Short mmCIF file of C-alpha atoms in Angstrom, two decimals:
data_model
loop_
_atom_site.label_atom_id
_atom_site.label_comp_id
_atom_site.label_asym_id
_atom_site.label_seq_id
_atom_site.Cartn_x
_atom_site.Cartn_y
_atom_site.Cartn_z
CA TYR A 208 -36.35 134.20 120.28
CA GLU A 209 -35.68 131.06 122.58
CA HIS A 210 -32.20 130.60 121.68
CA THR A 211 -31.37 134.26 122.20
CA LYS A 212 -33.32 134.36 125.70
CA GLN A 213 -31.32 131.00 126.81
CA ALA A 214 -28.02 132.69 125.50
CA LEU A 215 -28.77 135.80 127.66
CA ASP A 216 -29.45 133.52 130.55
CA ALA A 217 -26.22 131.63 129.87
CA ALA A 218 -24.19 134.67 129.52
CA ALA A 219 -25.73 135.99 132.88
CA ALA A 220 -24.57 132.88 135.08
CA LEU A 221 -21.05 133.49 133.62
CA THR A 222 -17.96 134.91 135.68
CA TYR A 223 -16.66 138.06 134.75
CA ASP A 224 -13.44 140.02 135.39
CA SER A 225 -15.20 143.16 135.65
CA ASP A 226 -18.99 144.65 135.34
CA ARG A 227 -17.64 146.22 131.90
CA GLU A 228 -17.03 142.73 130.75
CA LYS A 229 -20.20 141.70 131.75
CA LEU A 230 -22.14 144.37 130.12
CA ILE A 231 -20.07 143.63 126.56
CA LEU A 232 -20.79 140.15 126.89
CA MET A 233 -24.43 140.59 127.94
CA TYR A 234 -25.02 143.11 124.69
CA ALA A 235 -23.24 140.57 122.51
CA ALA A 236 -25.36 137.81 123.62
CA LEU A 237 -28.26 139.83 122.71
CA CYS A 238 -27.45 140.66 119.44
CA HIS A 239 -25.07 137.72 118.12
CA ASP A 240 -27.79 136.35 115.93
CA LEU A 241 -29.83 139.57 115.02
CA GLY A 242 -29.07 139.25 111.41
CA LYS A 243 -30.55 135.67 111.07
CA ALA A 244 -34.05 137.61 110.81
CA THR A 245 -33.04 138.82 107.38
CA THR A 246 -30.51 136.36 106.04
CA THR A 247 -32.14 132.93 106.66
CA LYS A 248 -33.52 131.28 103.57
CA ILE A 249 -34.34 127.73 102.81
CA ILE A 250 -31.64 126.09 100.81
CA ASN A 251 -31.41 122.29 99.74
CA GLY A 252 -34.55 121.86 102.22
CA ALA A 253 -32.39 123.31 105.12
CA LEU A 254 -32.54 126.56 106.95
CA LYS A 255 -29.10 128.61 106.06
CA SER A 256 -28.26 132.12 107.49
CA TYR A 257 -25.13 132.80 105.32
CA GLY A 258 -23.82 136.12 106.16
CA HIS A 259 -25.64 136.52 109.54
CA ALA A 260 -22.58 137.39 111.35
CA GLN A 261 -21.89 140.48 109.27
CA GLU A 262 -25.55 141.44 109.31
CA SER A 263 -25.70 141.27 112.92
CA LYS A 264 -22.70 143.34 113.28
CA ARG A 265 -24.53 146.04 111.46
CA LEU A 266 -27.90 145.72 113.44
CA ALA A 267 -26.03 145.50 116.73
CA ALA A 268 -24.57 149.21 116.04
CA LEU A 269 -28.05 150.29 115.07
CA LEU A 270 -29.64 148.90 118.16
CA LEU A 271 -26.67 149.90 120.43
CA LYS A 272 -26.62 153.46 119.16
CA ARG A 273 -30.33 153.93 120.39
CA ILE A 274 -29.24 152.83 124.13
CA THR A 275 -25.73 154.38 124.30
CA HIS A 276 -23.04 156.84 123.13
CA ASP A 277 -20.34 154.88 124.37
CA ALA A 278 -18.44 154.04 120.90
CA ASP A 279 -16.04 151.67 122.77
CA LEU A 280 -18.57 149.40 124.03
CA ILE A 281 -20.59 149.41 120.75
CA LYS A 282 -17.15 148.32 118.75
CA SER A 283 -16.38 145.74 121.29
CA VAL A 284 -19.93 144.02 120.92
CA GLN A 285 -19.73 144.45 117.37
CA LYS A 286 -16.18 142.48 117.11
CA LEU A 287 -17.71 139.86 119.41
CA VAL A 288 -20.81 139.47 117.18
CA LEU A 289 -19.14 139.56 113.66
CA TYR A 290 -16.37 136.94 115.00
CA HIS A 291 -18.51 134.66 117.02
CA MET A 292 -18.64 131.95 114.70
CA HIS A 293 -15.00 131.79 114.28
CA PRO A 294 -14.41 129.49 117.53
CA LEU A 295 -16.61 126.54 116.11
CA GLN A 296 -14.81 127.08 112.55
CA PHE A 297 -11.52 126.93 114.21
CA THR A 298 -12.01 123.74 116.45
CA SER A 299 -13.99 121.91 113.79
CA GLY A 300 -11.30 122.80 110.96
CA GLY A 301 -8.30 122.23 113.12
CA ALA A 302 -6.94 125.85 112.66
CA LYS A 303 -3.10 126.44 113.17
CA PRO A 304 -1.65 128.48 115.99
CA SER A 305 -1.29 131.45 113.49
CA ALA A 306 -5.04 131.65 112.59
CA TYR A 307 -5.59 131.85 116.65
CA LYS A 308 -3.15 134.90 116.58
CA ARG A 309 -4.51 136.65 113.39
CA LEU A 310 -8.11 136.52 114.85
CA ALA A 311 -6.52 137.73 118.46
CA LEU A 312 -5.29 140.75 116.43
CA LYS A 313 -8.64 141.42 114.65
CA LEU A 314 -10.30 141.40 118.22
CA ALA A 315 -7.77 143.45 119.89
CA PRO A 316 -7.72 145.83 121.63
CA GLU A 317 -11.18 146.04 122.75
CA VAL A 318 -11.78 142.21 123.25
CA THR A 319 -10.04 138.98 123.78
CA MET A 320 -10.03 135.41 122.81
CA HIS A 321 -11.05 134.83 126.32
CA MET A 322 -14.08 136.88 126.11
CA LEU A 323 -15.02 135.39 122.62
CA ALA A 324 -14.86 132.08 124.43
CA LYS A 325 -17.61 133.32 126.91
CA LEU A 326 -19.74 134.21 124.16
CA LEU A 327 -19.18 131.01 122.54
CA THR A 328 -20.34 129.24 125.72
CA ALA A 329 -23.37 131.32 126.24
CA ASP A 330 -24.30 130.71 122.65
CA ARG A 331 -23.79 126.89 122.79
CA GLN A 332 -25.59 126.69 126.48
CA GLY A 333 -28.49 128.39 124.89
CA ARG A 334 -29.41 125.65 122.66
CA ASN A 335 -31.62 123.46 124.98
CA GLY A 336 -34.55 122.36 122.79
CA ASN A 337 -36.17 120.57 125.35
CA GLY A 338 -36.79 123.11 127.80
CA PRO A 339 -36.68 127.05 128.50
CA TYR A 340 -33.33 127.11 130.47
CA PRO A 341 -29.83 126.86 129.06
CA PHE A 342 -27.37 124.18 129.56
CA THR A 343 -25.15 124.49 132.33
CA GLU A 344 -22.14 122.37 131.17
CA VAL A 345 -19.33 124.17 129.34
CA PRO A 346 -19.23 122.41 125.62
CA ASP A 347 -15.92 120.70 124.84
CA ASP A 348 -15.44 122.99 121.85
CA VAL A 349 -14.70 125.73 124.30
CA HIS A 350 -12.24 123.98 126.16
CA THR A 351 -10.85 123.30 122.68
CA PHE A 352 -10.90 126.89 121.67
CA LEU A 353 -9.16 127.97 124.85
CA ALA A 354 -6.60 125.32 125.05
CA GLN A 355 -5.28 126.19 121.35
CA ALA A 356 -5.69 130.33 122.14
CA ASP A 357 -3.30 129.27 125.06
CA LYS A 358 -0.94 127.23 122.94
CA ALA A 359 -0.60 130.42 120.62
CA GLN A 360 -0.20 132.65 123.73
CA VAL A 361 -3.19 134.85 122.73
CA ARG A 362 -6.08 133.88 125.16
CA HIS A 363 -5.91 137.51 126.98
CA LYS A 364 -4.15 139.42 124.43
CA ALA A 365 -2.88 139.52 120.92
CA GLU A 366 0.70 138.62 120.38
CA ALA A 367 3.07 141.96 120.47
CA PRO A 368 4.37 142.75 116.77
CA ILE A 369 7.85 142.06 116.34
CA LEU A 370 8.44 145.44 114.08
CA TYR A 371 7.38 148.77 115.32
#
């Protein structure tokens, strides 16, 4: 609960291009770890939540369908929730530009890599274990992710197909 509250506070403090983008990101911050409630297990003495992103996507749809009938909003939130772990996997694993391009295609047209980076920012800032308020610094991995998305030329939209 504390992490989700901090992630929401961090998301609320971000700058957005539109009210729609803010709504999508706020719901994504709320829903991004819902699946941990049903997937967390103790494995080799450590808490692990394998598959929580997929479960969070499912639970986000159930929650949001009770709040809104806006199918595009729900789909946008689901995509962000499903892929919210990818930026850290990409930066820590040294993903190539082609991986960034494939991820941008999976997100398009509803959301962008830039929006995914905003969710990553809120998620990472919402991990202050020493108090109730989120961190305010933008983590280095967010900068790295965005720099690589820029290098692949997919920060704001997916690469156009070569063949139609």
